[in-house]
Short mmCIF file of C-alpha atoms in Angstrom, two decimals:
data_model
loop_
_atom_site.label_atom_id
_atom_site.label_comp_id
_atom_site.label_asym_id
_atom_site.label_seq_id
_atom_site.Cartn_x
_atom_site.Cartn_y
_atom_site.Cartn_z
CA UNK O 74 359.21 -110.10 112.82
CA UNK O 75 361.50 -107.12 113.59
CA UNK O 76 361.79 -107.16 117.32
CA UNK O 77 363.28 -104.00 118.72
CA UNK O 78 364.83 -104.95 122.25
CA UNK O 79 365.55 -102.25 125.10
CA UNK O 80 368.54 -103.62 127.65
CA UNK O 81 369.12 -106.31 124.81
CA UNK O 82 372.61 -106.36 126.01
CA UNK O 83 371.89 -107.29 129.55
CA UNK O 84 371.51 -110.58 131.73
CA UNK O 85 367.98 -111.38 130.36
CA UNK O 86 367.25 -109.07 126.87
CA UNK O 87 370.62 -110.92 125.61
CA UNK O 88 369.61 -114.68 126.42
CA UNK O 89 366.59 -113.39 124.93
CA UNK O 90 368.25 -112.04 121.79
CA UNK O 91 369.79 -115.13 121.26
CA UNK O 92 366.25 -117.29 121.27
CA UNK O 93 364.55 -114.45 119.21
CA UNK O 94 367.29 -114.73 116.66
CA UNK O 95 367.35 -118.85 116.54
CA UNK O 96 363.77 -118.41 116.10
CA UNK O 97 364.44 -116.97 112.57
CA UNK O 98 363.47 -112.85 113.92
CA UNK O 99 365.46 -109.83 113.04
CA UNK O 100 366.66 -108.29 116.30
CA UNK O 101 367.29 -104.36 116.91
CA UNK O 102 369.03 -103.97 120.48
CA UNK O 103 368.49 -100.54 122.42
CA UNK O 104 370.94 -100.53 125.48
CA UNK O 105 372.50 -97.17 127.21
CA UNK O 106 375.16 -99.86 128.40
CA UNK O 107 374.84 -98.94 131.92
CA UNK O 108 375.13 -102.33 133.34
CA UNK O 109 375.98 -104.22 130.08
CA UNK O 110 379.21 -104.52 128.40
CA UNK O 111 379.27 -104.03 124.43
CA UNK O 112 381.01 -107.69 124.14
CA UNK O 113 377.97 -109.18 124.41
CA UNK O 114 377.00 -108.41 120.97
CA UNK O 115 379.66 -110.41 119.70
CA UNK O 116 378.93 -113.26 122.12
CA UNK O 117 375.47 -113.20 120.58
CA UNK O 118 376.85 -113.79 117.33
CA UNK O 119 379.20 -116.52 118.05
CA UNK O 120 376.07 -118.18 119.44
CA UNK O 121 373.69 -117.75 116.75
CA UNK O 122 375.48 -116.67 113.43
CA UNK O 123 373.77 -113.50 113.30
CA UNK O 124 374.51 -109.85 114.19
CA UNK O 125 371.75 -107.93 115.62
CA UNK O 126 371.90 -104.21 114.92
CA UNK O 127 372.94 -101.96 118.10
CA UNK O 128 372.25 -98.60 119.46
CA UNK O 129 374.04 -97.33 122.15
CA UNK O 130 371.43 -94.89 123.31
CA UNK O 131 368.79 -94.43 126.73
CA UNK O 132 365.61 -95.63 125.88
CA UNK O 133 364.05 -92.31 127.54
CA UNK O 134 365.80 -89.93 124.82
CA UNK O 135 363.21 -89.88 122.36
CA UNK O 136 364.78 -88.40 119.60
CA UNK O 137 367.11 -91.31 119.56
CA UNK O 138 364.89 -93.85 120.04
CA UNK O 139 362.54 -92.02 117.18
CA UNK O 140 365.75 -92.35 114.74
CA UNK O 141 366.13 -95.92 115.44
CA UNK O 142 362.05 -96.22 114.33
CA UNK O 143 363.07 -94.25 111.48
CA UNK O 144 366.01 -96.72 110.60
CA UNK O 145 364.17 -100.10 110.83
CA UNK O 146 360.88 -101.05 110.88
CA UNK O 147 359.28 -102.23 114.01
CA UNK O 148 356.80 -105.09 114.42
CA UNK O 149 357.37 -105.46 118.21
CA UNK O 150 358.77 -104.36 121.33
CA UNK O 151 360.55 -106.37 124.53
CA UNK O 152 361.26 -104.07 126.87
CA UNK O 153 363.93 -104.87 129.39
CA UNK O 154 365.80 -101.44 130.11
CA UNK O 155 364.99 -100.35 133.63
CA UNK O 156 366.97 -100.89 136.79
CA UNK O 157 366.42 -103.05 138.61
CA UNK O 158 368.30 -103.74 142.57
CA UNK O 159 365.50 -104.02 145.04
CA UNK O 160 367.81 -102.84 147.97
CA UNK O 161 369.40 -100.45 145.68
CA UNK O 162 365.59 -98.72 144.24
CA UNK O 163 365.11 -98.41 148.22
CA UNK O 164 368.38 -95.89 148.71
CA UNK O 165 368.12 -94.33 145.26
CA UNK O 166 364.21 -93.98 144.82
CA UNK O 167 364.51 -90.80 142.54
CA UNK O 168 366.84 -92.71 140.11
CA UNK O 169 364.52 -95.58 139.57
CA UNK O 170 361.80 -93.68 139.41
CA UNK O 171 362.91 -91.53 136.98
CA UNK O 172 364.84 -94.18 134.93
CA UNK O 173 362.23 -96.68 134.51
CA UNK O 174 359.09 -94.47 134.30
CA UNK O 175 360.61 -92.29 131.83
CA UNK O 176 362.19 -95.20 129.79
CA UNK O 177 358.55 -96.52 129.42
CA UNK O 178 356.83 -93.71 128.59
CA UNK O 179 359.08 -92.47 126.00
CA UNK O 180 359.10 -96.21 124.74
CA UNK O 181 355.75 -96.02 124.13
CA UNK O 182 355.62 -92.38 122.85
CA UNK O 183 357.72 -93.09 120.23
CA UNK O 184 355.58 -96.83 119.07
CA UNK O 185 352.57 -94.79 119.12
CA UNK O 186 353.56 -92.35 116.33
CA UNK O 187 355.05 -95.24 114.59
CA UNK O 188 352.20 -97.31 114.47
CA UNK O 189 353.92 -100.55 116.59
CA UNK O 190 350.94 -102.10 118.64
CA UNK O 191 352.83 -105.22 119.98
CA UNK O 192 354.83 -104.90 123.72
CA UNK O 193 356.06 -107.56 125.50
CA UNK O 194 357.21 -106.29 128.96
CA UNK O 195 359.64 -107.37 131.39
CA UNK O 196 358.03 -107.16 135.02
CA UNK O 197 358.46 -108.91 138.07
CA UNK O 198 356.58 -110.68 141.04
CA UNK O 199 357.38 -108.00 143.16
CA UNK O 200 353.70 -106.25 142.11
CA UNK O 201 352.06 -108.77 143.86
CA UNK O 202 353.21 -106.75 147.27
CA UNK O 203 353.11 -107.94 151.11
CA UNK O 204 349.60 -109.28 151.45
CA UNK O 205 349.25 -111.93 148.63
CA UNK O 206 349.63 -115.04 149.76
CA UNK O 207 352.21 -117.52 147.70
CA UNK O 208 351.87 -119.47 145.87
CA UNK O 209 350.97 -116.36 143.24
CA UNK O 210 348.57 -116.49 141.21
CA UNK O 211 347.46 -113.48 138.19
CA UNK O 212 344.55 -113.10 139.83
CA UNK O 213 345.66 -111.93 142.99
CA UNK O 214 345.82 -108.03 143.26
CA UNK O 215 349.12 -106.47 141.94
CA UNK O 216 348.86 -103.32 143.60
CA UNK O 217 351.05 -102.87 146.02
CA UNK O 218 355.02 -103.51 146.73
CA UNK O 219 358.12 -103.41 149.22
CA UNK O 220 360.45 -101.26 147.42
CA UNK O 221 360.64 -98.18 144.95
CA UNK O 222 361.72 -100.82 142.01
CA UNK O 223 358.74 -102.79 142.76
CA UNK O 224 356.44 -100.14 142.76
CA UNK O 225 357.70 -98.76 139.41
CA UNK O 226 356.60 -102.02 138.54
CA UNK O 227 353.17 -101.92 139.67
CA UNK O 228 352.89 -98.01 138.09
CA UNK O 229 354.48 -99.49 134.28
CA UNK O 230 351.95 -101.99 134.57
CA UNK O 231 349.17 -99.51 135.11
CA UNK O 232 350.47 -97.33 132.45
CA UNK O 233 350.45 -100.23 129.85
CA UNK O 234 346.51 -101.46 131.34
CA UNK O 235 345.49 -97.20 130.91
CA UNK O 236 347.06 -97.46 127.56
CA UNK O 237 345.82 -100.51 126.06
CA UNK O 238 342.32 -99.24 127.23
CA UNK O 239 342.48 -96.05 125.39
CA UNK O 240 344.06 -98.43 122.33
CA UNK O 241 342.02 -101.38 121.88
CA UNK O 242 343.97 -102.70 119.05
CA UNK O 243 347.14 -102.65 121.28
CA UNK O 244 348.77 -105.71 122.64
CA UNK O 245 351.12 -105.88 126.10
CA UNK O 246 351.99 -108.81 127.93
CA UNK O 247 353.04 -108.11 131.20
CA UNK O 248 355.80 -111.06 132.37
CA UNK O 249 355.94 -111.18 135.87
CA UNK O 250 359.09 -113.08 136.34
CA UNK O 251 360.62 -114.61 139.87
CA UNK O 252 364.23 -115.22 140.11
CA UNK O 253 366.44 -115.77 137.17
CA UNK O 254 369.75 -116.97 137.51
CA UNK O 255 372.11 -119.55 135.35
CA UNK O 256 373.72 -118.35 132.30
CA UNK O 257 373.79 -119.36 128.52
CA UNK O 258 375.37 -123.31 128.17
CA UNK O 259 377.93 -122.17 125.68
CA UNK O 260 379.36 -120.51 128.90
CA UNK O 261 379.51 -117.21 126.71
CA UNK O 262 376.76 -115.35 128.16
CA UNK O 263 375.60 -114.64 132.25
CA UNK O 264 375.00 -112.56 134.72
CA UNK O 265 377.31 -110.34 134.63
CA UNK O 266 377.27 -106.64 136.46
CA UNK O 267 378.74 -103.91 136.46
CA UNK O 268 380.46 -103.00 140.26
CA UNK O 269 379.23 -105.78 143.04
CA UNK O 270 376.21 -107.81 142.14
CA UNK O 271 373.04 -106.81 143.47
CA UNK O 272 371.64 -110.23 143.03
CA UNK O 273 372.56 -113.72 144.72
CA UNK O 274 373.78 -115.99 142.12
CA UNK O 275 376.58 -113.66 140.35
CA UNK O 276 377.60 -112.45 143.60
CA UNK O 277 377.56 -116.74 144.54
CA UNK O 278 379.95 -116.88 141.41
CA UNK O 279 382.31 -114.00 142.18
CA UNK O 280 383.25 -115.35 145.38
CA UNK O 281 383.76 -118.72 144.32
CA UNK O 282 386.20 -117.24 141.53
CA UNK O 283 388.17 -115.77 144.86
CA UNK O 284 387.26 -111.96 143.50
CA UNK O 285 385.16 -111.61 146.30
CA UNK O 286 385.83 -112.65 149.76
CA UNK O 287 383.06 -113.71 150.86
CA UNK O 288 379.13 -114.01 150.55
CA UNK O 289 376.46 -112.16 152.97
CA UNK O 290 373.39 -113.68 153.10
CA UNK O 291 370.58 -110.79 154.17
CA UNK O 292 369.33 -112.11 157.13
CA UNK O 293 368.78 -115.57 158.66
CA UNK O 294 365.83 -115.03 161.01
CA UNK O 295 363.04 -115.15 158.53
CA UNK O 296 360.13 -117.32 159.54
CA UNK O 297 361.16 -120.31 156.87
CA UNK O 298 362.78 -123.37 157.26
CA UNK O 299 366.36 -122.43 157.81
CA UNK O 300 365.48 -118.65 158.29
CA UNK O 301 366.53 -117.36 154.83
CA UNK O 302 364.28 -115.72 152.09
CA UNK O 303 362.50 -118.61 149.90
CA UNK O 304 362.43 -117.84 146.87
CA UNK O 305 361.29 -119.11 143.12
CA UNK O 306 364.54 -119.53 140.99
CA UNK O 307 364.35 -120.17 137.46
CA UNK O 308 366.93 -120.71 134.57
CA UNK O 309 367.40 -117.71 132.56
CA UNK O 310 367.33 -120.05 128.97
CA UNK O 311 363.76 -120.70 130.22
CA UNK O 312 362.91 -117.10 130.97
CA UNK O 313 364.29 -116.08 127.57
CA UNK O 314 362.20 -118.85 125.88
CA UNK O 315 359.04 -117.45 127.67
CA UNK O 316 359.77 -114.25 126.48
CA UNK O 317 359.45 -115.68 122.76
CA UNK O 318 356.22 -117.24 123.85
CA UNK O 319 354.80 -114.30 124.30
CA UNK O 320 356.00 -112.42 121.36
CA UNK O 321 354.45 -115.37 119.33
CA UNK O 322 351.39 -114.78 121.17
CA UNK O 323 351.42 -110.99 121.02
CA UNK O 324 351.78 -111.31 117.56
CA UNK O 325 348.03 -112.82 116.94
CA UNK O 326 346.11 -110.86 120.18
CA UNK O 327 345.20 -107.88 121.22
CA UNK O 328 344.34 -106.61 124.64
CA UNK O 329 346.47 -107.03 128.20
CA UNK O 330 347.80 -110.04 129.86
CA UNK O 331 349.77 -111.02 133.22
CA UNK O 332 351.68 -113.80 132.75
CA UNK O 333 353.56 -115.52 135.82
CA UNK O 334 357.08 -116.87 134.81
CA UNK O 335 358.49 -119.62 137.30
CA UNK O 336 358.68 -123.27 138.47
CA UNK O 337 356.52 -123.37 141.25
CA UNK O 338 358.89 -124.36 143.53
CA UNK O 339 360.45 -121.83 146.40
CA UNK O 340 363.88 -122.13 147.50
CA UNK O 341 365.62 -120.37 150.24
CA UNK O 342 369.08 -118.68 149.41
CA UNK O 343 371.13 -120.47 151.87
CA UNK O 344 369.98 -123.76 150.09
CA UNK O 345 370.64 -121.91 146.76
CA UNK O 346 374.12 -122.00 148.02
CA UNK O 347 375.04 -125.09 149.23
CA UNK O 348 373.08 -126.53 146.20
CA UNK O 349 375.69 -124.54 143.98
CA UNK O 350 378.45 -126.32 146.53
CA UNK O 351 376.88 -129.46 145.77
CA UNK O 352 376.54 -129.06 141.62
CA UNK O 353 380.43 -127.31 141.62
CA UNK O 354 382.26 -129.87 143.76
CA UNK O 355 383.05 -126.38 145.98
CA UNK O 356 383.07 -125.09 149.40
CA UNK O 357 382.13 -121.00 149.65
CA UNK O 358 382.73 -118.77 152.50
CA UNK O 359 379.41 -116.63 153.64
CA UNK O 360 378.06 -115.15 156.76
CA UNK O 361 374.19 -114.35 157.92
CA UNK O 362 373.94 -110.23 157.64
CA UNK O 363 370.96 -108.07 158.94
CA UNK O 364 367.90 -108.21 156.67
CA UNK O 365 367.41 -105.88 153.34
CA UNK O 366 365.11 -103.20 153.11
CA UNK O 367 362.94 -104.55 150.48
CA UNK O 368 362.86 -107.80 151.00
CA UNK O 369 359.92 -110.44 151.76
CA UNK O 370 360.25 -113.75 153.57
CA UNK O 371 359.39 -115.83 150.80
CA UNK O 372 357.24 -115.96 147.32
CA UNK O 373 357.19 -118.43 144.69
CA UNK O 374 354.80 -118.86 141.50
CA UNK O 375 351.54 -120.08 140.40
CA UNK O 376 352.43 -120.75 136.71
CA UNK O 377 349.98 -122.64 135.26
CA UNK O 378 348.43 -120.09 133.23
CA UNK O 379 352.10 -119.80 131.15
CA UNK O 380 351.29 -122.84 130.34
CA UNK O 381 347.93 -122.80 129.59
CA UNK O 382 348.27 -119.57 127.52
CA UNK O 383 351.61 -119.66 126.01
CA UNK O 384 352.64 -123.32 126.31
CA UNK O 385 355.33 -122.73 128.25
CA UNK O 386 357.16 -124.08 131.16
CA UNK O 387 360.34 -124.12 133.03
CA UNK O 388 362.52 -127.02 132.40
CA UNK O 389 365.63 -126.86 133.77
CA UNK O 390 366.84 -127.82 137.14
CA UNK O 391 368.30 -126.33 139.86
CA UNK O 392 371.42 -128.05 139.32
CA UNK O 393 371.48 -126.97 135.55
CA UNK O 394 371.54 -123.20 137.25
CA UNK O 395 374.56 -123.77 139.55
CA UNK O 396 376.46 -125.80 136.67
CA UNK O 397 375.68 -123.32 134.51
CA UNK O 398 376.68 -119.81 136.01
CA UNK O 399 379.95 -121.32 137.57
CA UNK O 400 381.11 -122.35 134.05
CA UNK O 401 379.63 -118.56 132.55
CA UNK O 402 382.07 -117.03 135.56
CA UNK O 403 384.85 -119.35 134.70
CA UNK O 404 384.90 -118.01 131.06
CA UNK O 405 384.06 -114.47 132.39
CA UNK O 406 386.79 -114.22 134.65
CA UNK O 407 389.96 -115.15 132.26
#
């Protein structure tokens, strides 16, 4: 297939590329570049052999994303591009709002007229909100959420329900993913930010490379074990290999499905740290903060029905994350 990917320069959409590519697809990346660096289309091709073609554009300027429909045909959709900082979304609400909404919209605007039914979409446990309990389960309601990225979230996913409604014939998968961290084992492709990291694990490898001085853990008086958040971390090589899963299933149904991607297993983020000591052979410096607005005490996954319905599930360990974005930081940092 020709799989047009939006943010297929970023953490995920680019260990995605990679798997769609190895898998024998022809890969058009849409990326505005906004937290992505242009070198990672060249890191793609040292990994696979292949080139995918690149657009430097924002997803939510149609008449761009209309010429790239115009250029290449377009079988399918994976559609990463959105922001995506919990505790970010909660002190710029207008900007995620606007980005992500927009984005999607425009997205699917511009398959409409082009006669692409297939959308794979890149959502996140976060729509399962404050009253769910964990583990989660599709089922539960996905409703509600904690923070302005969550809820655009919850409204994409509504859209893409609405839509498919109205468009039988139309297939989205919604991929409600947990944590992804880890990096690509060639050591050529991670998590890699613009500015400070947002999220734990590149943040985790920016202090143990001495460019930051320290890690601060958002609170430590959560009612869990050791009083940080648990959460369900999962290797991004097995994120980007459910995302092909679901492309391949996409490609043969129509109709709307939630799809939980995880291990099953919660973690808290101070033991996310001292397993990275552990795996690294490494001390780090960090100190408990105050909580983040936005975040939950803990959540992990229910993800037997990736399994069931896409015959997929996570397979790489917690160590194999640690080992993993260290080396990707190593690399990054020379």
């Amino acid at each position: 297939m020709n799989v047009l990917v939006t943010g297929g320069a970023g953490y995920i959409g680019s260990h995605t590329v990679v798997e769609l590519l190895e898998a024998g697809h022809q890969v058009i990346i849409v990326d505005d570049l906004s937290n992505a660096k242009v070198e990672v289309i060249g890191r793609i091709e040292r990994i696979t052999g292949k080139r995918p073609a690149f657009h430097q554009l924002d997803c939510g300027h149609k008449a761009g994303l209309r010429s790239v429909f115009q250029g290449d045909r377009v079988d399918a959709v994976i559609h990463f591009a959105g922001f995506k900082a919990v505790g970010e979304s909660v002190k710029k609400p207008l900007q995620y709002y606007r980005n992500n909404l927009d984005s999607t919209l425009t997205l699917l605007e511009v398959m409409e007229e082009f006669g692409c039914k297939k959308l794979v979409f890149s959502s996140s446990a976060t729509v399962y909100g404050p009253d769910n309990a964990h583990p989660y389960k599709e089922s539960m309601p996905a409703i509600r959420s904690t923070s302005p990225y969550g809820w655009t979230k919850v409204m994409i996913e509504r859209i893409l329900t609405d839509y498919v409604t109205a468009h039988p014939e139309f297939c989205a998968v919604l991929l409600r993913y947990f944590n992804p961290i880890g990096a690509h084992d060639s050591g050529l492709l991670g998590d890699d930010p613009n500015g400070i990291p947002n999220n734990l694990m590149p943040y985790i490898a920016r202090v143990a490379a001495g460019q930051l001085e320290k890690l601060t853990i958002f609170g430590g008086d959560y009612p869990t074990p050791d009083g940080t958040c648990l959460r369900d971390y999962l290797h991004v090589e097995d994120l980007a290999v459910g995302h092909l899963k679901a492309l391949e299933y996409a490609g043969t149904h129509s109709g709307v499905e939630a799809v939980n991607l995880g291990t099953g297993n919660g973690i808290s983020v101070l033991g996310l740290v001292h397993a990275f000591e552990k795996a690294n052979g490494m001390a780090l410096p960090y100190e408990i903060g105050p909580r983040r607005d936005g975040d939950l005490p803990a959540f992990w996954a229910d993800a037997s029905k990736a399994k069931e319905l896409l015959g997929w599930e996570a397979v790489h360990t917690v160590d194999d994350m640690c080992r993993s974005a260290w080396k990707f930081a190593q690399m990054a940092s020379k």
